[in-house]
Every structure is written in C-alpha cells, then in structure tokens.
Amino acid sequence: MGAFFAAPGMLAFAGLAFLPIIIHLLNRQRYKRVRWAAMEFLLTAYKKTYKRLRLENLLLLILRTAAVLLAALALAQPHSAGGETGFLKDPVSALLLVDDSMSMGARVGGVTRMDLGKAQLKKLVERLPGRSRITLDLASRPAEPLLTDASPEEALELLAGLKPSDLPCDLVPALGQAAALLRKAVLTRREMAVLTDLQASSWTSRGTTLDPELAALVKEKVPVRILDVGEGQAENAALLGLRVVSKVPVAGRPIKVEGRLRNFGTGARQDLEVQLLVDGVARDRQVLPRLDAQSEATVALFATLPEPGPYALELKLSEDALPLDDHRWLGLRARAGMEVLVVDGDPKPSPEDCEGYFLSPALAPKETRASIRVTERSILRFGPQEDLRAYDAVFLLNVSALTPEMAERMGAYVKEGGHLVVSLGSNTVAGEWNERCFQEGKGFLPVKVGEVRGPSDPAEERFATLQVADPNHLAAASLKASRTVGAINIRRFLACEPLAAPDVRVPWRFRVKDQPEDLPAVVERPYGAGRVLVVATALDKEWGDLPSSLTGEYLALVRDLLYAAVQGAQGLEVAVGRPVSLDLGGEHAGAALRVVAPDETTERVAPEPPKEGGNRLSVTTAPLVKAGPYRLAKGNPEEVLERFAANPAAQESDLARITPEALKAALPDLPLEILDASAKETKGAGGREFWRPLLTAVAIILALESLLAWRFGRT
Amino acid sequence: MPETARHKLLDPKTLNKLSRLELKARSIVEGFISGLHRSPYHGFSVEFAEHREYVAGDDLRYIDWKVFGRSDRFYIKQYEEETNYRCHLLLDTSESMAYGPGGVSKFEYGSMVAAALAYLISKQQDAVGLALFRENLVKQVPPGSSHQHLLQILHELEHAKPDGKTKLGAVLHEVAEKITRKGIVVVLTDAFDDIENVLDGLQHLRHRRHEVVLFHLLDHDELTFPFRDMTRFEGLEALPELLASPQSLKKAYLEALQDFQAKLRKGCRDYNVDYRLLDTSEPLDVALTTYLTARSAVRARSGTVRG
C-alpha cells in the first residue's frame, strides 16, 4: 500500500513552514523610527552581538519552521506502513472479518456502528504495506468471502458500500471460517482484524470453543485484533412478536393481532406508539404509556381485511437507535369464510339423535355464521359426486368405514391441503378403517384403530375422563387451563395406536380409572399439505357427556379441533435468513412465479411438481436475507398469490455487550487485542502511527523556542 | 513649602511649560532654596554694603538686631561682592542633545540647569559666564555678575538650538586655554565623544586649577533602553542608522553605556572632577546642590570661610 499518510491532504499545511520566515521579513518591514543620540553605544552593541544575534535568529527561525512542519506532518497522520518490519517492507495478507449483524446498524450520536467501523477499517487498510492482499469476509456469511486476496484499493471500494445485514451472526464460528480462509492466503505474513460491536449474543450464542483452523492460526502467532465499535449507550426497544389472535381471519370481519415488545434499554420508555399497518396503510394504533427497562409488554390491535386474499401486516414501533427491530411483519390470508362439511355416519330419523345435532351449532353458532358455514350430509348421500375441494374441513362422525374409492379421494383431499377430523364411534369398523385409511402407516389416518374400550358393567356411567396431554397443541388451546373438562365423563372410546412418526402429536388422552397409562383421545398428524385429526370417541351423547356439559367445554373443544385441523392458515413468517415453503393450487402449474423482496428486487422461483396422488404445487424460496414483507406473484399486471414475511432474530435486539475482559476470559486460547473506536490511534497490520510523538515534538520545540526567545530577549 | 509642591516646582516637564527661561531659572532656584535650611545668598562677601529685608531661610546670625530694635522689623546685613569667583557654564549644543522623546530634551534640560545656575550664581554676586559649544565654541558670554549680564546669558540660552557634531575633548582644551583666571567650570553635556579626548580635556581644565563639575546629561531612554518592537534607529550627528530588534541589543547596549559611564566616572575621580549624572526625567535641584557643594569645596581649599 503506497499511502504513508492517513490524511495526506493535511501535508498542504507544510506550506505554512514559510510563515515564520515571512513573518520575520514582514517584521523587518514594519518598524518604528527613532532618532537616536547614543548611537555609538548601539553600534558597539550591534557589532559585538552581530554574529550571535544572527545565530540566535537562525536558531529561532529553524525551531519555528520545524514546529510548523512537524505540526503539518502530525495532521497528516503518518504511520509506518510495514508494522514491525516497516514501510516498504514485507506485505501482509490481511483478513478483515466484519460483524454485519443487525446490531451494527444501531446509531450512536447519529452514526451507525457500521459507519464508525468502516472508517476504522479504511484507516487500517490504508496503512498496510505495499503489495498487501486483503480478504474481506462477513460474519453473517463467513463461508462466502466478499473478496479474496484482493488489492487494498478493491477492498476500500467494497468497504465503502458495506451495510449491516438483517441477519444474526455467530462470531466465534465465523472466526473459525475466516481463519480457514486466512490460512489459504497467498502471503506468509498474516493478520486478522475483526470489526464488531461486541454484542454479547453474537459472541456467545454458540459457545466459545475455538475452531481447529483458528487454533492453528493462533499457533502460528497470527495477531487477531478486535476493532470495537460498540461503545456508547444505545437505548433500544423492539417488537419481538406479531401474531394473529383471531383463529380464522375472515374478510370483512375484524381480526385481532397481538404485538409483543420489549425494552432492552437501561431506562424506562414513555408513550411508545405501536401502529398496525395492512399493506402499508395504518389501520390501528396503541400508545403504551410506559415500558420499564428490561421488561416486556403486549399490545392488541385490530384491523378488518376487506377482501379475501393475501395481506401484509406490519406492526410499527416508534423508531429508536436500532430502527429495524421496530417493525414486525406477517403475511396473512383472509378467507372469504370457512366451509365445513359434516358427514353423519349414523343418520337417525330424529334430528336430536343425529351425529351432527350438537356439533354443527357448536362449529357455527349464530354469531359466527358469517365466517363458518356448515354443510351437513348423511353418509348415505356422501359419495363420489361430492366435491371435497369446496370445503376447508370435513368432519366424519361415527362413519363405519369409507369405501375404497372414498378413502382414496379423502386421502387426495387431505394431501392437497384439506383438513379432516374423524370422530370414531359405535359404528366404526376398525378393520376397514385400518385397511383403507391407515394402511400400515401409509394412509392418511394417523392411528391404527383398535377395540372399543368401556366399563365391564354396562350400567356403570363413569369410565374415563379427558386430560390435556400437549398443552401447546391448538386442539387444547382453549381448555388447557380448564378445571372442569376433566370432570366430563366418557363412557366408551376406541383404543387407538398412534403411528410412530415424529410429526404425530397427541394433544388429548383418556384417563381410565385404575389404568396406569392414559390412552390417546385425540391424535393429529399433517398429511401432505393438509392435516388429519382423529377423535377416539363420539362427539355426540352416545358415548359420553361432552355435548351436555353446560360450561361450554364442548363448544370450545369442537372449535379447537377445527382450528387445529386448519392451522397453518394463520400468519406466515420466518426468521430472517431462512427459506419459506408455500403450497399452491395446481392451477399455477407452468406459471412464471417470482418472489418480490422488501426492496422490490425479484427472484424467479420454480414450483415443485405435485406430489404423488395430488395436484398441489409447492414453492420453496431462497433464504430470506432481508427483513420485511415478501410476496409470491406472477404475471403482469402482478397477481399476488401469497404474502409472507421475514423478521429479525429477537436476540439481535439486545444490544448488551460482552466486555473486552469477559471476551478475553471466554476465549482464553485466543490472544486478542481489543481496540475501541474512540482510540485516536488505530493500530493495524500497517504498523504504528507517529502523530502523537510528532505533536509531542512540536510541543517541546515550541517550549524550547519560547525559552530561547526569552533567553535571547525576543519576548 | 510642602515637599510635593517643591518637587513639582523642580520637575523638568512642569518647568518646561514656562515660557521664559528667566522665569524657569527663578522658579528652579526659588524652589530649590525653599528646601534648604540655610540661605545660599548670605556670607560670601566681607564688606558690608546694605540691608535687605529678611526672607525665610536666611541665617539668623546675620539679622541686624539694632535695626530690629529701632524699627521692629528684621533686616539682614549684606556685604560687598567679593569678585574673586568666576563660574563658566559650558553647554553642549550638538545634535545629540536634541534627544528627548518624552517631552524634555537633554538640551532643554541642560539649558534650564544652566539658567538656574546662572541665576543662583548671579544672586550670590559671583560672576557667571556662558559658553555654547559643538565641535568648538559657538557662542561665548564672558563672566559677569550684573543683572544685565544674567539677562544676556539667559537670552543666549533661550535662542540656542542643538545642531551639528560635537567634539567635547577639543572644546575643553580650547576653554582651558582661553580661561586664564581660575574658577568653576560647569560642563553640561551628554559627553558622546571619544572618552580619552574628553578625559584629556577635563584633565587640561584641572591642570589650569579650575574646579570642574561635569553634568552628564542623559535621557531616561538612553539609560534604560525601553524599546521592544523592531526599530530603525537613526543616528544623530551623522551617525549611521540601524534596524534591529531592541530586545536583542538591550543588554549589550546597556553594557556599552555603563562601560562608558564607568570610564568617565573613573577618569573624573582620577582628575578630581565632580561627576554628576543627570537623568532628564528627574528634578533639577540635583544640579544646584552639586554646584553648591563644589563651590563650598573650592572656598574651603582657598581658605575663605564664610558664615
């Protein structure tokens, strides 16, 4: 690197070195006149001191000129470009690892940490010896260096455009990967510099064990310098979550969303405004009067989605030092309503004896009729003519068995995204269900149906009760805290053996008196793009007292079953840096699909072909590296097929730092030199700076000049 | 008279504001006399001449008590002039004497001293003469004791202007040759001449048995060299000019001046010349005191004791 001065423009001030000479000459032009009588003595004095005066004047002039020259030199910030070996000596292979995590975008005093760090790196690069090579690597993607063994000029150009990413970083693993790159560098003299804000989560999230490559680098005594740009208090409050509380977002009806926010700062925040935007238009706002330091709060907001279709929801918080986490996005599809088909497997002449007598009103009470529409069908009329795709969910109640054809159609329906709830009962023919629908685990039914379990004495009323087995499951969402649901008596049920698969979940179990183990009551499993729930007992009064419970448990359970079946119809979001998989209808086959990112850049995506037995397509995007709302679209004018979002990792919002001492203690095997950004002198691969000794020399010269001027009688 | 008022009366700047030299001389002498315990006018003659009214400062021994008994008023007995004494005032009128940026030049100061001395001497009934000189004598008033004579001296002083070079040594030789009758020679000069020549001249005067008083007139600036900024010093008496930083030359200049003064003082001491440095910023009574002291010494040496 040719640059010997960090600020060569300042060398122009060296021209001021002529100033003392000019002042001297000007002083000789500007004088007083005195008619003097005692001239003989003055001339005697002059002759006597002439040579000494000239010498003194010369000495003072030299000192003054030297002071100006050295001051100009100090302003130009000279440095030894060759570090230990000096300027014009051994070039160096320098690896610059930049922590480009979201926290580097935090502003302190109006400047982002990244900008502060770029200035530091620029200085460092400029001070490298000539012919040095630079590898520039980002901590968010350490395996993909931006530059490898490039010239400092190229590095400077690239550095200028560097911005913090929205991704989280793990610095210790990144150091390992950077070390591997540096060990492959072309030059034998190597150095590594890491630009970071020392955010605690970036340094300790994945442990502090040194990568073997890094350990090898340490053995080779390659210096690792940390340029710390994280000093200074950056108060930060962040939105950590956005979820849709309403189970079924229906167009034209208000939906409720909930935002979770946290104050990571050290002081309380007042009057925090949270806004809800739908497709960029503000719909609701809440003001949180106070949020204490290190505490969380939840705010609820409402919006109505006018038409069925995909929407981008955004929560926006009053902006602070770190703006990115003051937003949270979500893609949400509003339904026109939910169509549910209820198939009665044991139709009776009397309505109250029908299987759906209790279920249908529970699914669609009067006040929700607009959002959930129930169609009841007798098993006798449930046949091939039925268009299952017209329904979001199908309830099969006490159906003895499906014909092979219907079983196949039902499997295809679920695979393509349909939702099925099977309630077993007295009519159930276990063998046929197992043969046609379970198919030894290959079918859509997630359980192998067994025999009927009930009391040995038919007169005995009390046999089993329902117990929540998985409180996190949607099927238990409403009743997981209920104290009364366990009192509802279940007289009969079918013993079911859930499929041994990792995606099979059992949210409810039967607790049978004197039995050591609870038995599965509700079993759920995704199948294809859809989902199947099996309830191992009847949902009418034949086998239990569920419908007759007066406290609403039945209604809650039935609605939870429905929502558990259609889950996934809720908001669509991922953590930034992860891909998204979307299901599409078969009608989009062959269409040119594109993903439009928050910055309106587009990327073409190819839909994967339908899986066996179905016609639905799926699309998997590339990792979403920008936080914000995305959309899957096709055609021109654009038709938006789906909206989804990528949100920043919550740990990035916590700007708490690991102290240099703690970092050194956490990485005892890594000899780190930690330099803070406020240090005027940035050491680096380039070597030492000289401005400080130069300024000291200027001060000494000026002091000497004053002393001599006084001694020579020039004051 | 209060001390401050007397000082003001003898302050050269204050005196310089008076228009006529006669007035200046009288003010100086009166101011000077008022500070003395004894009158300088009495007792220098032996033959009684007349009475005059007592003035403050007169020696009480010379009060004529008989007249007091008759008239109830104090009268002093005065005596006939003893004309043995002659005082020659030599005033340097070269250009260097014109220096005086603060208000009173050396020449003006010297003139006032000369006038005051002339006035005092005249009042004492001694004879006083005046010689103005540069490279040689340019004006001479022979000694006399009348009032008219005093007025002539004052007239000459008033109309003299400093100009030209000086050759003090030569002038002193010339004066020594011209004055045959011994007396007091008072030289008022800045003595900016070759030191050896000056001392030779003084020695010559002493050789002629004159009592010599050298008033070395120097401006306060010349004694302290207070200049700070870059200055072009333009030499008087056709000396070259010099552009210099005064601060750098101050020490060497003062050394040179003090060396000159030391030599002059030593020479005067060696030749029994009464040397007195007069700073033109100081009151004028120093000169008068010096003169009176010198005169007393002469009288003592000549064996005439008065009063």
PDB file of N, CA and C in Angstrom, chain A residues 388-443:
ATOM      1  N   LEU A 388     -65.065 -32.341  -2.686  1.00  0.00           N
ATOM      2  CA  LEU A 388     -64.446 -32.076  -1.382  1.00  0.00           C
ATOM      3  C   LEU A 388     -63.641 -30.767  -1.382  1.00  0.00           C
ATOM      4  N   ARG A 389     -63.138 -30.383  -2.567  1.00  0.00           N
ATOM      5  CA  ARG A 389     -62.290 -29.173  -2.613  1.00  0.00           C
ATOM      6  C   ARG A 389     -63.056 -27.904  -2.250  1.00  0.00           C
ATOM      7  N   ALA A 390     -64.379 -28.024  -2.206  1.00  0.00           N
ATOM      8  CA  ALA A 390     -65.192 -26.865  -1.826  1.00  0.00           C
ATOM      9  C   ALA A 390     -65.158 -26.618  -0.323  1.00  0.00           C
ATOM     10  N   TYR A 391     -64.564 -27.525   0.410  1.00  0.00           N
ATOM     11  CA  TYR A 391     -64.592 -27.417   1.874  1.00  0.00           C
ATOM     12  C   TYR A 391     -63.181 -27.229   2.441  1.00  0.00           C
ATOM     13  N   ASP A 392     -63.148 -26.392   3.468  1.00  0.00           N
ATOM     14  CA  ASP A 392     -61.883 -26.220   4.175  1.00  0.00           C
ATOM     15  C   ASP A 392     -61.650 -27.383   5.119  1.00  0.00           C
ATOM     16  N   ALA A 393     -62.713 -27.921   5.667  1.00  0.00           N
ATOM     17  CA  ALA A 393     -62.554 -29.036   6.601  1.00  0.00           C
ATOM     18  C   ALA A 393     -63.738 -29.982   6.461  1.00  0.00           C
ATOM     19  N   VAL A 394     -63.460 -31.247   6.718  1.00  0.00           N
ATOM     20  CA  VAL A 394     -64.513 -32.272   6.678  1.00  0.00           C
ATOM     21  C   VAL A 394     -64.512 -32.983   8.015  1.00  0.00           C
ATOM     22  N   PHE A 395     -65.685 -33.096   8.627  1.00  0.00           N
ATOM     23  CA  PHE A 395     -65.836 -33.871   9.860  1.00  0.00           C
ATOM     24  C   PHE A 395     -66.552 -35.183   9.501  1.00  0.00           C
ATOM     25  N   LEU A 396     -65.906 -36.310   9.776  1.00  0.00           N
ATOM     26  CA  LEU A 396     -66.563 -37.620   9.593  1.00  0.00           C
ATOM     27  C   LEU A 396     -66.966 -38.114  10.967  1.00  0.00           C
ATOM     28  N   LEU A 397     -68.283 -38.195  11.204  1.00  0.00           N
ATOM     29  CA  LEU A 397     -68.769 -38.527  12.539  1.00  0.00           C
ATOM     30  C   LEU A 397     -69.351 -39.943  12.547  1.00  0.00           C
ATOM     31  N   ASN A 398     -68.689 -40.777  13.324  1.00  0.00           N
ATOM     32  CA  ASN A 398     -69.189 -42.147  13.541  1.00  0.00           C
ATOM     33  C   ASN A 398     -69.470 -42.875  12.220  1.00  0.00           C
ATOM     34  N   VAL A 399     -68.581 -42.652  11.278  1.00  0.00           N
ATOM     35  CA  VAL A 399     -68.725 -43.325   9.981  1.00  0.00           C
ATOM     36  C   VAL A 399     -68.151 -44.739  10.139  1.00  0.00           C
ATOM     37  N   SER A 400     -68.892 -45.713   9.702  1.00  0.00           N
ATOM     38  CA  SER A 400     -68.434 -47.101   9.887  1.00  0.00           C
ATOM     39  C   SER A 400     -67.142 -47.338   9.151  1.00  0.00           C
ATOM     40  N   ALA A 401     -67.118 -46.957   7.885  1.00  0.00           N
ATOM     41  CA  ALA A 401     -65.880 -47.064   7.106  1.00  0.00           C
ATOM     42  C   ALA A 401     -66.091 -46.332   5.795  1.00  0.00           C
ATOM     43  N   LEU A 402     -64.984 -45.940   5.179  1.00  0.00           N
ATOM     44  CA  LEU A 402     -65.073 -45.308   3.868  1.00  0.00           C
ATOM     45  C   LEU A 402     -64.912 -46.391   2.802  1.00  0.00           C
ATOM     46  N   THR A 403     -65.640 -46.233   1.740  1.00  0.00           N
ATOM     47  CA  THR A 403     -65.432 -47.165   0.636  1.00  0.00           C
ATOM     48  C   THR A 403     -64.012 -46.948   0.124  1.00  0.00           C
ATOM     49  N   PRO A 404     -63.444 -47.932  -0.523  1.00  0.00           N
ATOM     50  CA  PRO A 404     -62.068 -47.742  -1.026  1.00  0.00           C
ATOM     51  C   PRO A 404     -61.943 -46.503  -1.885  1.00  0.00           C
ATOM     52  N   GLU A 405     -62.938 -46.246  -2.688  1.00  0.00           N
ATOM     53  CA  GLU A 405     -62.885 -45.080  -3.575  1.00  0.00           C
ATOM     54  C   GLU A 405     -62.910 -43.785  -2.770  1.00  0.00           C
ATOM     55  N   MET A 406     -63.816 -43.758  -1.772  1.00  0.00           N
ATOM     56  CA  MET A 406     -63.924 -42.555  -0.954  1.00  0.00           C
ATOM     57  C   MET A 406     -62.678 -42.368  -0.103  1.00  0.00           C
ATOM     58  N   ALA A 407     -62.129 -43.513   0.328  1.00  0.00           N
ATOM     59  CA  ALA A 407     -60.894 -43.418   1.133  1.00  0.00           C
ATOM     60  C   ALA A 407     -59.773 -42.800   0.301  1.00  0.00           C
ATOM     61  N   GLU A 408     -59.713 -43.203  -0.959  1.00  0.00           N
ATOM     62  CA  GLU A 408     -58.679 -42.660  -1.848  1.00  0.00           C
ATOM     63  C   GLU A 408     -58.907 -41.162  -2.086  1.00  0.00           C
ATOM     64  N   ARG A 409     -60.154 -40.802  -2.325  1.00  0.00           N
ATOM     65  CA  ARG A 409     -60.472 -39.391  -2.566  1.00  0.00           C
ATOM     66  C   ARG A 409     -60.187 -38.543  -1.332  1.00  0.00           C
ATOM     67  N   MET A 410     -60.498 -39.145  -0.174  1.00  0.00           N
ATOM     68  CA  MET A 410     -60.267 -38.407   1.059  1.00  0.00           C
ATOM     69  C   MET A 410     -58.771 -38.185   1.274  1.00  0.00           C
ATOM     70  N   GLY A 411     -57.995 -39.219   0.965  1.00  0.00           N
ATOM     71  CA  GLY A 411     -56.531 -39.107   1.100  1.00  0.00           C
ATOM     72  C   GLY A 411     -55.985 -37.995   0.199  1.00  0.00           C
ATOM     73  N   ALA A 412     -56.492 -37.958  -1.055  1.00  0.00           N
ATOM     74  CA  ALA A 412     -56.040 -36.935  -2.003  1.00  0.00           C
ATOM     75  C   ALA A 412     -56.443 -35.545  -1.530  1.00  0.00           C
ATOM     76  N   TYR A 413     -57.675 -35.508  -0.973  1.00  0.00           N
ATOM     77  CA  TYR A 413     -58.168 -34.200  -0.486  1.00  0.00           C
ATOM     78  C   TYR A 413     -57.249 -33.653   0.596  1.00  0.00           C
ATOM     79  N   VAL A 414     -56.887 -34.525   1.520  1.00  0.00           N
ATOM     80  CA  VAL A 414     -56.030 -34.080   2.629  1.00  0.00           C
ATOM     81  C   VAL A 414     -54.636 -33.720   2.100  1.00  0.00           C
ATOM     82  N   LYS A 415     -54.148 -34.543   1.225  1.00  0.00           N
ATOM     83  CA  LYS A 415     -52.798 -34.323   0.711  1.00  0.00           C
ATOM     84  C   LYS A 415     -52.674 -32.967   0.013  1.00  0.00           C
ATOM     85  N   GLU A 416     -53.750 -32.575  -0.590  1.00  0.00           N
ATOM     86  CA  GLU A 416     -53.710 -31.289  -1.311  1.00  0.00           C
ATOM     87  C   GLU A 416     -54.036 -30.098  -0.413  1.00  0.00           C
ATOM     88  N   GLY A 417     -54.171 -30.361   0.877  1.00  0.00           N
ATOM     89  CA  GLY A 417     -54.375 -29.225   1.785  1.00  0.00           C
ATOM     90  C   GLY A 417     -55.708 -29.250   2.498  1.00  0.00           C
ATOM     91  N   GLY A 418     -56.449 -30.298   2.326  1.00  0.00           N
ATOM     92  CA  GLY A 418     -57.718 -30.399   3.021  1.00  0.00           C
ATOM     93  C   GLY A 418     -57.513 -30.786   4.483  1.00  0.00           C
ATOM     94  N   HIS A 419     -58.539 -30.541   5.285  1.00  0.00           N
ATOM     95  CA  HIS A 419     -58.427 -30.800   6.719  1.00  0.00           C
ATOM     96  C   HIS A 419     -59.542 -31.757   7.125  1.00  0.00           C
ATOM     97  N   LEU A 420     -59.163 -32.790   7.804  1.00  0.00           N
ATOM     98  CA  LEU A 420     -60.131 -33.852   8.118  1.00  0.00           C
ATOM     99  C   LEU A 420     -60.126 -34.122   9.611  1.00  0.00           C
ATOM    100  N   VAL A 421     -61.353 -34.175  10.171  1.00  0.00           N
ATOM    101  CA  VAL A 421     -61.493 -34.580  11.578  1.00  0.00           C
ATOM    102  C   VAL A 421     -62.377 -35.839  11.575  1.00  0.00           C
ATOM    103  N   VAL A 422     -61.812 -36.912  12.122  1.00  0.00           N
ATOM    104  CA  VAL A 422     -62.555 -38.188  12.160  1.00  0.00           C
ATOM    105  C   VAL A 422     -62.948 -38.449  13.601  1.00  0.00           C
ATOM    106  N   SER A 423     -64.233 -38.529  13.841  1.00  0.00           N
ATOM    107  CA  SER A 423     -64.703 -38.878  15.187  1.00  0.00           C
ATOM    108  C   SER A 423     -65.221 -40.320  15.129  1.00  0.00           C
ATOM    109  N   LEU A 424     -64.532 -41.193  15.879  1.00  0.00           N
ATOM    110  CA  LEU A 424     -64.928 -42.597  15.867  1.00  0.00           C
ATOM    111  C   LEU A 424     -66.145 -42.796  16.773  1.00  0.00           C
ATOM    112  N   GLY A 425     -66.792 -43.915  16.653  1.00  0.00           N
ATOM    113  CA  GLY A 425     -67.973 -44.141  17.478  1.00  0.00           C
ATOM    114  C   GLY A 425     -68.431 -45.587  17.378  1.00  0.00           C
ATOM    115  N   SER A 426     -69.659 -45.765  17.722  1.00  0.00           N
ATOM    116  CA  SER A 426     -70.191 -47.123  17.825  1.00  0.00           C
ATOM    117  C   SER A 426     -70.254 -47.826  16.470  1.00  0.00           C
ATOM    118  N   ASN A 427     -70.345 -47.046  15.367  1.00  0.00           N
ATOM    119  CA  ASN A 427     -70.435 -47.655  14.042  1.00  0.00           C
ATOM    120  C   ASN A 427     -69.084 -48.038  13.461  1.00  0.00           C
ATOM    121  N   THR A 428     -68.030 -47.506  14.060  1.00  0.00           N
ATOM    122  CA  THR A 428     -66.707 -47.655  13.466  1.00  0.00           C
ATOM    123  C   THR A 428     -66.339 -49.129  13.305  1.00  0.00           C
ATOM    124  N   VAL A 429     -65.913 -49.445  12.062  1.00  0.00           N
ATOM    125  CA  VAL A 429     -65.408 -50.795  11.806  1.00  0.00           C
ATOM    126  C   VAL A 429     -63.882 -50.659  11.706  1.00  0.00           C
ATOM    127  N   ALA A 430     -63.254 -51.042  12.767  1.00  0.00           N
ATOM    128  CA  ALA A 430     -61.822 -50.765  12.910  1.00  0.00           C
ATOM    129  C   ALA A 430     -61.021 -51.358  11.767  1.00  0.00           C
ATOM    130  N   GLY A 431     -61.340 -52.598  11.400  1.00  0.00           N
ATOM    131  CA  GLY A 431     -60.566 -53.287  10.374  1.00  0.00           C
ATOM    132  C   GLY A 431     -60.570 -52.536   9.057  1.00  0.00           C
ATOM    133  N   GLU A 432     -61.756 -52.058   8.690  1.00  0.00           N
ATOM    134  CA  GLU A 432     -61.869 -51.379   7.408  1.00  0.00           C
ATOM    135  C   GLU A 432     -61.151 -50.018   7.422  1.00  0.00           C
ATOM    136  N   TRP A 433     -61.258 -49.325   8.545  1.00  0.00           N
ATOM    137  CA  TRP A 433     -60.521 -48.031   8.670  1.00  0.00           C
ATOM    138  C   TRP A 433     -59.014 -48.286   8.550  1.00  0.00           C
ATOM    139  N   ASN A 434     -58.588 -49.333   9.261  1.00  0.00           N
ATOM    140  CA  ASN A 434     -57.142 -49.618   9.243  1.00  0.00           C
ATOM    141  C   ASN A 434     -56.679 -50.015   7.851  1.00  0.00           C
ATOM    142  N   GLU A 435     -57.496 -50.814   7.201  1.00  0.00           N
ATOM    143  CA  GLU A 435     -57.099 -51.337   5.898  1.00  0.00           C
ATOM    144  C   GLU A 435     -57.097 -50.246   4.824  1.00  0.00           C
ATOM    145  N   ARG A 436     -58.119 -49.413   4.841  1.00  0.00           N
ATOM    146  CA  ARG A 436     -58.279 -48.445   3.741  1.00  0.00           C
ATOM    147  C   ARG A 436     -57.637 -47.070   4.055  1.00  0.00           C
ATOM    148  N   CYS A 437     -57.637 -46.751   5.312  1.00  0.00           N
ATOM    149  CA  CYS A 437     -57.179 -45.373   5.624  1.00  0.00           C
ATOM    150  C   CYS A 437     -55.856 -45.345   6.385  1.00  0.00           C
ATOM    151  N   PHE A 438     -55.595 -46.329   7.243  1.00  0.00           N
ATOM    152  CA  PHE A 438     -54.324 -46.350   7.969  1.00  0.00           C
ATOM    153  C   PHE A 438     -53.232 -46.950   7.104  1.00  0.00           C
ATOM    154  N   GLN A 439     -53.554 -48.042   6.497  1.00  0.00           N
ATOM    155  CA  GLN A 439     -52.665 -48.721   5.535  1.00  0.00           C
ATOM    156  C   GLN A 439     -51.253 -48.884   6.104  1.00  0.00           C
ATOM    157  N   GLU A 440     -51.247 -49.375   7.329  1.00  0.00           N
ATOM    158  CA  GLU A 440     -49.946 -49.625   7.996  1.00  0.00           C
ATOM    159  C   GLU A 440     -49.046 -48.382   7.992  1.00  0.00           C
ATOM    160  N   GLY A 441     -49.700 -47.281   8.197  1.00  0.00           N
ATOM    161  CA  GLY A 441     -48.913 -46.044   8.305  1.00  0.00           C
ATOM    162  C   GLY A 441     -48.754 -45.303   7.002  1.00  0.00           C
ATOM    163  N   LYS A 442     -49.164 -45.888   5.893  1.00  0.00           N
ATOM    164  CA  LYS A 442     -49.015 -45.208   4.602  1.00  0.00           C
ATOM    165  C   LYS A 442     -50.233 -44.369   4.252  1.00  0.00           C
ATOM    166  N   GLY A 443     -51.344 -44.630   4.902  1.00  0.00           N
ATOM    167  CA  GLY A 443     -52.559 -43.890   4.599  1.00  0.00           C
ATOM    168  C   GLY A 443     -52.619 -42.585   5.354  1.00  0.00           C
TER     169      GLY A 443
END
